[in-house]
Coordinates of C-alpha atoms in Angstrom, one line a residue:
X918 CA 0.2 0.2 -0.3
X919 CA 1.4 3.6 -0.4
X920 CA 1.7 4.5 2.6
X921 CA -0.1 7.4 3.2
X922 CA -3.4 5.1 3.1
X923 CA -3.0 3.9 7.1
X924 CA -2.4 7.8 7.4
X925 CA -6.2 8.7 6.5
X926 CA -8.8 7.4 8.4
X927 CA -11.5 7.4 5.8
X928 CA -9.1 4.2 4.1
X929 CA -9.7 1.6 7.7
X930 CA -12.6 -1.0 6.8
X931 CA -14.3 -0.6 10.1
X932 CA -14.6 -3.4 11.9
X933 CA -18.1 -4.6 11.0
X934 CA -16.3 -4.7 7.7
X935 CA -13.6 -7.5 8.8
X936 CA -16.1 -9.7 10.5
X937 CA -18.8 -10.1 8.3
X938 CA -18.0 -12.5 5.5
X939 CA -20.3 -11.6 2.7
X940 CA -18.0 -8.5 2.7
X941 CA -14.9 -10.5 2.6
X942 CA -16.3 -12.5 -0.2
X943 CA -16.1 -9.2 -2.5
X944 CA -13.3 -8.8 -5.2
X945 CA -12.7 -5.3 -5.3
X946 CA -9.2 -5.7 -7.1
X947 CA -11.3 -6.0 -10.6
X948 CA -12.2 -2.7 -10.1
X949 CA -8.8 -1.1 -10.0
X950 CA -6.2 -2.8 -13.5
X951 CA -3.1 -3.8 -11.7
X952 CA 0.1 -1.4 -12.5
X953 CA 3.1 -2.0 -14.2
X954 CA 6.1 -3.0 -12.4
X955 CA 7.7 -0.5 -11.3
X956 CA 12.1 0.2 -12.5
X957 CA 13.9 0.4 -9.1
X958 CA 15.8 3.6 -10.0
X959 CA 18.1 3.2 -6.7
X960 CA 18.0 1.3 -4.0
X961 CA 18.7 4.2 -1.9
X962 CA 15.3 5.3 -3.1
X963 CA 14.1 1.9 -2.9
X964 CA 14.8 1.9 0.8
X965 CA 13.6 5.7 0.9
X966 CA 10.3 3.8 0.1
X967 CA 9.9 1.4 2.3
X968 CA 11.1 3.8 5.8
X969 CA 8.3 5.3 4.0
X970 CA 5.7 2.8 3.8
X971 CA 6.3 1.6 7.3
X972 CA 6.7 5.4 8.6
X973 CA 3.0 5.6 7.7
X974 CA 1.0 2.4 7.5
X975 CA 2.5 0.8 11.3
X976 CA -0.8 2.0 12.8
X977 CA -2.9 0.2 10.4
X978 CA -0.8 -3.3 10.5
X979 CA -1.1 -3.1 14.0
X980 CA -4.8 -2.8 13.5
X981 CA -5.1 -5.9 10.9
X982 CA -2.2 -8.3 13.1
X983 CA -1.5 -7.1 16.3
X984 CA 1.8 -6.8 18.0
X985 CA 3.5 -9.4 14.6
X986 CA 4.2 -8.8 11.2
X987 CA 5.1 -11.6 10.0
X988 CA 3.1 -15.1 9.0
X989 CA 1.4 -17.1 10.9
X990 CA 2.3 -21.6 10.5
X991 CA -1.0 -22.4 10.7
X992 CA -1.1 -27.0 11.7
X993 CA -4.3 -27.2 13.6
X994 CA -7.8 -26.0 11.3
X995 CA -8.7 -23.8 15.1
X996 CA -5.6 -22.2 14.8
X997 CA -6.2 -18.3 14.8
X998 CA -3.8 -16.1 13.3
X999 CA -2.2 -15.0 16.6
X1000 CA -1.7 -18.6 17.4
X1001 CA -0.4 -18.8 14.3
X1002 CA 2.3 -16.3 14.3
X1003 CA 3.6 -17.3 18.0
X1004 CA 3.6 -20.8 16.2
X1005 CA 6.1 -19.9 13.8
X1006 CA 8.1 -18.4 16.4
X1007 CA 8.0 -21.7 18.0
X1008 CA 9.2 -23.2 14.9
X1009 CA 12.6 -21.4 14.4
X1010 CA 13.0 -21.8 18.6
X1011 CA 12.7 -25.3 17.8
X1012 CA 15.1 -25.3 14.9
X1013 CA 17.6 -23.5 16.2
X1014 CA 17.7 -25.3 19.5
X1015 CA 18.5 -22.0 21.0
X1016 CA 19.9 -21.7 24.6
X1017 CA 17.6 -19.3 26.8
X1018 CA 19.1 -16.0 28.2
X1019 CA 21.0 -15.4 24.5
X1020 CA 22.1 -11.7 23.6
X1021 CA 19.4 -11.7 20.3
X1022 CA 20.2 -8.9 17.7
X1023 CA 16.0 -8.7 15.9
X1024 CA 16.2 -7.4 12.2
X1025 CA 13.6 -6.0 11.1
X1026 CA 11.9 -6.2 14.0
X1027 CA 8.8 -4.5 13.3
X1028 CA 6.6 -3.2 16.5
X1029 CA 9.0 -5.6 18.7
X1030 CA 6.4 -8.6 18.8
X1031 CA 9.2 -11.3 18.6
X1032 CA 11.7 -9.1 20.4
X1033 CA 8.9 -9.3 23.3
X1034 CA 8.6 -13.3 22.7
X1035 CA 12.0 -14.1 22.8
X1036 CA 12.3 -11.9 26.0
X1037 CA 9.6 -13.5 28.0
X1038 CA 9.4 -16.8 27.2
X1039 CA 13.0 -17.5 26.2
X1040 CA 14.7 -15.2 29.0
X1041 CA 16.8 -13.3 26.0
X1042 CA 18.1 -9.8 25.7
X1043 CA 16.9 -8.6 22.2
X1044 CA 18.2 -5.6 20.4
X1045 CA 15.8 -4.8 17.5
X1046 CA 16.4 -3.3 14.6
X1047 CA 13.3 -1.4 12.2
X1048 CA 14.4 1.0 9.6
X1049 CA 11.9 2.9 10.7
X1050 CA 11.7 5.2 13.4
X1051 CA 7.9 5.0 13.9
X1052 CA 7.8 1.7 14.3
X1053 CA 11.0 1.9 17.1
X1054 CA 8.2 4.7 19.1
X1055 CA 4.8 1.8 18.9
X1056 CA 7.9 -0.9 19.6
X1057 CA 9.2 0.7 22.9
X1058 CA 5.2 1.8 24.2
X1059 CA 3.8 -1.7 23.2
X1060 CA 6.5 -2.4 25.3
X1061 CA 7.0 -0.5 28.3
X1062 CA 2.7 -0.9 28.3
X1063 CA 3.9 -4.6 28.6
X1064 CA 6.2 -4.9 31.5
X1065 CA 3.8 -2.1 33.5
X1066 CA 6.6 1.1 33.2
X1067 CA 6.2 4.6 32.4
X1068 CA 7.0 5.2 28.2
X1069 CA 7.6 8.4 29.3
X1070 CA 10.3 6.9 31.3
X1071 CA 11.6 4.9 28.0
X1072 CA 13.2 6.3 25.0
X1073 CA 14.8 4.2 21.8
X1074 CA 17.5 2.4 23.1
X1075 CA 16.7 1.5 26.7
X1076 CA 16.3 -1.9 27.2
X1077 CA 12.9 -2.4 29.2
X1078 CA 13.0 -5.5 31.7
X1079 CA 10.4 -8.2 29.7
X1080 CA 9.8 -11.1 32.6
X1081 CA 13.7 -12.7 32.3
X1082 CA 14.3 -10.9 29.7
X1083 CA 14.6 -7.6 28.1
X1084 CA 14.2 -5.4 24.8
X1085 CA 15.2 -2.6 23.4
X1086 CA 14.9 -0.9 19.7
X1087 CA 16.6 0.9 17.7
X1088 CA 16.4 2.8 14.6
X1089 CA 18.8 1.9 11.9
X1090 CA 19.2 0.5 8.6
X1091 CA 20.4 -3.5 8.3
X1092 CA 22.8 -2.7 6.0
X1093 CA 24.6 0.0 8.3
X1094 CA 25.5 -2.4 11.2
X1095 CA 29.0 -2.4 10.7
X1096 CA 28.7 1.4 12.1
X1097 CA 26.2 1.1 15.1
X1098 CA 28.2 -2.3 15.6
X1099 CA 31.9 -1.7 15.2
X1100 CA 32.9 -4.8 17.8
X1101 CA 32.8 -8.2 16.4
X1102 CA 31.5 -11.5 18.4
X1103 CA 28.6 -9.6 20.7
X1104 CA 25.2 -11.4 19.7
X1105 CA 24.4 -15.4 20.1
X1106 CA 21.9 -14.9 17.5
X1107 CA 21.2 -12.9 14.9
X1108 CA 17.3 -13.2 13.7
X1109 CA 16.1 -12.1 11.2
X1110 CA 12.1 -12.9 10.3
X1111 CA 11.2 -11.6 6.6
X1112 CA 13.5 -8.4 6.6
X1113 CA 16.4 -10.3 4.3
X1114 CA 13.8 -10.2 1.2
X1115 CA 14.1 -5.8 1.6
X1116 CA 17.6 -6.0 1.6
X1117 CA 19.4 -5.4 -1.9
X1118 CA 23.0 -6.1 -0.9
X1119 CA 22.4 -9.7 1.0
X1120 CA 26.0 -10.6 0.4
X1121 CA 26.8 -7.8 3.0
X1122 CA 24.0 -8.8 5.5
X1123 CA 25.4 -12.0 5.3
X1124 CA 29.1 -11.2 6.1
X1125 CA 27.9 -8.5 9.3
X1126 CA 25.9 -11.4 10.6
X1127 CA 28.5 -13.6 10.5
X1128 CA 30.9 -11.0 12.4
X1129 CA 28.6 -9.8 15.0
X1130 CA 28.3 -13.9 16.3
X1131 CA 30.1 -15.1 18.5
X1132 CA 31.4 -18.9 17.5
X1133 CA 28.8 -21.1 17.7
X1134 CA 26.7 -18.3 17.2
X1135 CA 23.2 -18.6 15.1
X1136 CA 21.8 -17.1 12.1
X1137 CA 17.9 -17.6 12.1
X1138 CA 16.0 -17.1 9.2
X1139 CA 12.8 -17.3 7.8
X1140 CA 11.6 -15.5 4.7
X1141 CA 10.2 -15.2 1.0
X1142 CA 11.5 -16.5 -2.4
X1143 CA 11.0 -17.6 -5.4
X1144 CA 11.5 -21.3 -6.1
X1145 CA 14.3 -22.9 -8.6
X1146 CA 14.0 -22.9 -12.4
X1147 CA 11.2 -20.3 -13.2
X1148 CA 10.5 -19.3 -17.0
X1149 CA 10.7 -15.4 -17.9
X1150 CA 6.8 -16.1 -18.5
X1151 CA 6.6 -17.3 -14.6
X1152 CA 8.6 -14.5 -13.4
X1153 CA 6.3 -11.4 -15.1
X1154 CA 3.1 -13.5 -14.3
X1155 CA 3.9 -14.4 -10.7
X1156 CA 6.8 -13.0 -9.1
X1157 CA 7.5 -9.5 -10.4
X1158 CA 4.2 -8.2 -9.5
X1159 CA 5.1 -9.5 -5.6
X1160 CA 8.6 -7.8 -6.1
X1161 CA 6.9 -4.5 -7.1
X1162 CA 3.8 -4.4 -4.6
X1163 CA 6.3 -5.3 -1.9
X1164 CA 8.7 -2.9 -2.5
X1165 CA 11.4 -5.6 -2.5
X1166 CA 14.8 -6.2 -4.8
X1167 CA 14.7 -9.4 -7.0
X1168 CA 13.5 -12.1 -4.8
X1169 CA 16.4 -15.0 -3.9
X1170 CA 16.0 -18.6 -4.0
X1171 CA 16.4 -20.5 -1.1
X1172 CA 19.9 -22.2 -2.8
X1173 CA 21.2 -18.7 -3.0
X1174 CA 20.8 -17.9 1.2
X1175 CA 23.0 -21.1 2.0
X1176 CA 25.8 -20.0 -0.5
X1177 CA 25.4 -16.9 1.0
X1178 CA 25.7 -18.2 4.4
X1179 CA 28.6 -20.6 3.2
X1180 CA 30.5 -18.0 1.5
X1181 CA 30.7 -15.4 4.4
X1182 CA 32.0 -18.3 6.8
X1183 CA 28.4 -19.7 8.5
X1184 CA 27.9 -23.4 8.0
X1185 CA 24.0 -25.2 7.8
X1186 CA 22.6 -26.4 11.0
X1187 CA 19.4 -27.1 10.2
X1188 CA 18.1 -27.2 6.6
X1189 CA 16.0 -25.2 4.7
X1190 CA 12.5 -26.2 5.9
X1191 CA 10.0 -25.3 3.4
X1192 CA 6.6 -24.5 5.3
X1193 CA 4.8 -22.5 2.0
X1194 CA 1.5 -24.6 2.3
X1195 CA 1.6 -24.8 5.9
X1196 CA 1.6 -20.6 5.8
X1197 CA -0.1 -19.9 2.7
X1198 CA -3.0 -18.9 4.7
X1199 CA -1.7 -15.5 5.5
X1200 CA -2.7 -14.3 2.6
X1201 CA -6.2 -15.3 2.3
X1202 CA -7.2 -13.8 5.5
X1203 CA -4.9 -10.8 4.7
X1204 CA -7.2 -10.6 1.5
X1205 CA -10.4 -10.7 3.4
X1206 CA -9.1 -7.9 5.5
X1207 CA -8.3 -5.8 3.1
X1208 CA -12.1 -5.9 1.4
X1209 CA -12.2 -2.4 2.2
X1210 CA -14.4 -0.4 -0.5
X1211 CA -13.1 3.2 1.4
X1212 CA -9.3 1.4 0.9
X1213 CA -9.6 0.3 -2.3
X1214 CA -10.3 3.6 -3.1
X1215 CA -8.2 5.6 -0.8
X1216 CA -5.4 3.8 -2.2
X1217 CA -6.3 4.1 -5.9
X1218 CA -5.6 8.3 -4.7
X1219 CA -2.8 8.1 -3.9
X1220 CA -1.5 6.3 -7.0
X1221 CA 0.7 3.6 -8.3
X1222 CA 2.5 2.2 -5.6
X1223 CA -1.0 1.9 -3.1
X1224 CA -2.5 -0.2 -6.1
X1225 CA 0.1 -2.3 -7.0
X1226 CA 0.8 -3.1 -2.6
X1227 CA -3.2 -4.2 -2.3
X1228 CA -2.7 -5.8 -6.0
X1229 CA 0.3 -7.6 -4.8
X1230 CA -1.9 -9.8 -1.9
X1231 CA -3.3 -11.5 -4.6
X1232 CA 0.0 -12.5 -6.1
X1233 CA 0.9 -14.0 -3.6
X1234 CA -2.1 -16.7 -2.3
X1235 CA -1.5 -17.2 -6.7
X1236 CA 2.0 -17.6 -6.1
X1237 CA 1.4 -20.0 -3.1
X1238 CA -1.1 -22.0 -5.1
X1239 CA 1.1 -22.8 -8.7
X1240 CA 4.5 -23.0 -6.6
X1241 CA 6.0 -20.3 -7.7
X1242 CA 6.5 -18.3 -4.1
X1243 CA 8.3 -20.2 -1.9
X1244 CA 8.3 -19.5 2.1
X1245 CA 11.2 -20.8 4.1
X1246 CA 13.3 -20.9 7.3
X1247 CA 16.6 -22.2 8.1
X1248 CA 19.3 -21.4 10.3
X1249 CA 23.4 -21.5 10.1
X1250 CA 25.7 -20.8 12.4
X1251 CA 29.1 -19.8 13.1
X1252 CA 32.5 -22.4 13.2
X1253 CA 35.6 -21.7 15.2
X1254 CA 37.7 -19.3 13.0

């Protein structure tokens, strides 16, 4: 969505619109043509669009999805989206076999949902990073509320005690880690949840993650991927609309992440696990949540980015259905170097 959508109340669906089944059956996308993909003029410009998006859209995301801005892992038909989201965190903890009480760097922390979960339930001391100052403000406020402390006493970067652990939040471009964290080996875990796909220089990310990890520290990844060996026609029909609408640089395959991790000096700890079919329901729910005439009309009034974002929801569903778009989790470990 052109993030300005979230700044205007007329764009917000009402509670009745979210929960009325007949309302969710309306496919408003057919009333608005999908824009042709827009060329990325520079990765710096793409980052500015991403930052602007989250600055203005985060309140809206919170109203739809709550504190976790990531897929849900649906294993039971009765799973709520909230249970499915925490189930995905639990899957990553299981795959990584993380001990409790670790120092964790949560890159792309959003409003701090995962950071708080790791602090409360896994006794971790978490540093959450996001490119959005608005998300830092929200993460600090939500964490202070949960901790029962006055948010006025907390600012960005302050550790907030949450159960046996803590969380702090910093506004930072993930490709500037070396400037903010010049020391080596300071985190037991680097956790990146559906954010690496947004980073243009993935080789730089893996190099920085390796440097920041302690010996035997782990890099935990959940992310979006394109399938292997796609034809040009499949790319144009299925992947390009996702990249364009979701403000992504070119998507990678799962094997490309493994190659980049190994080139940076990491070893595979837990092989890539493709859970596409278990998370696809996320976008069925999301699609129903955006069926608001006011939302689509406002998106249209804001220009091509607004409609491209909403139409990308349909592209995500299509990509999961035909297998061109994938979701996987993987864990790497830093050996003795």
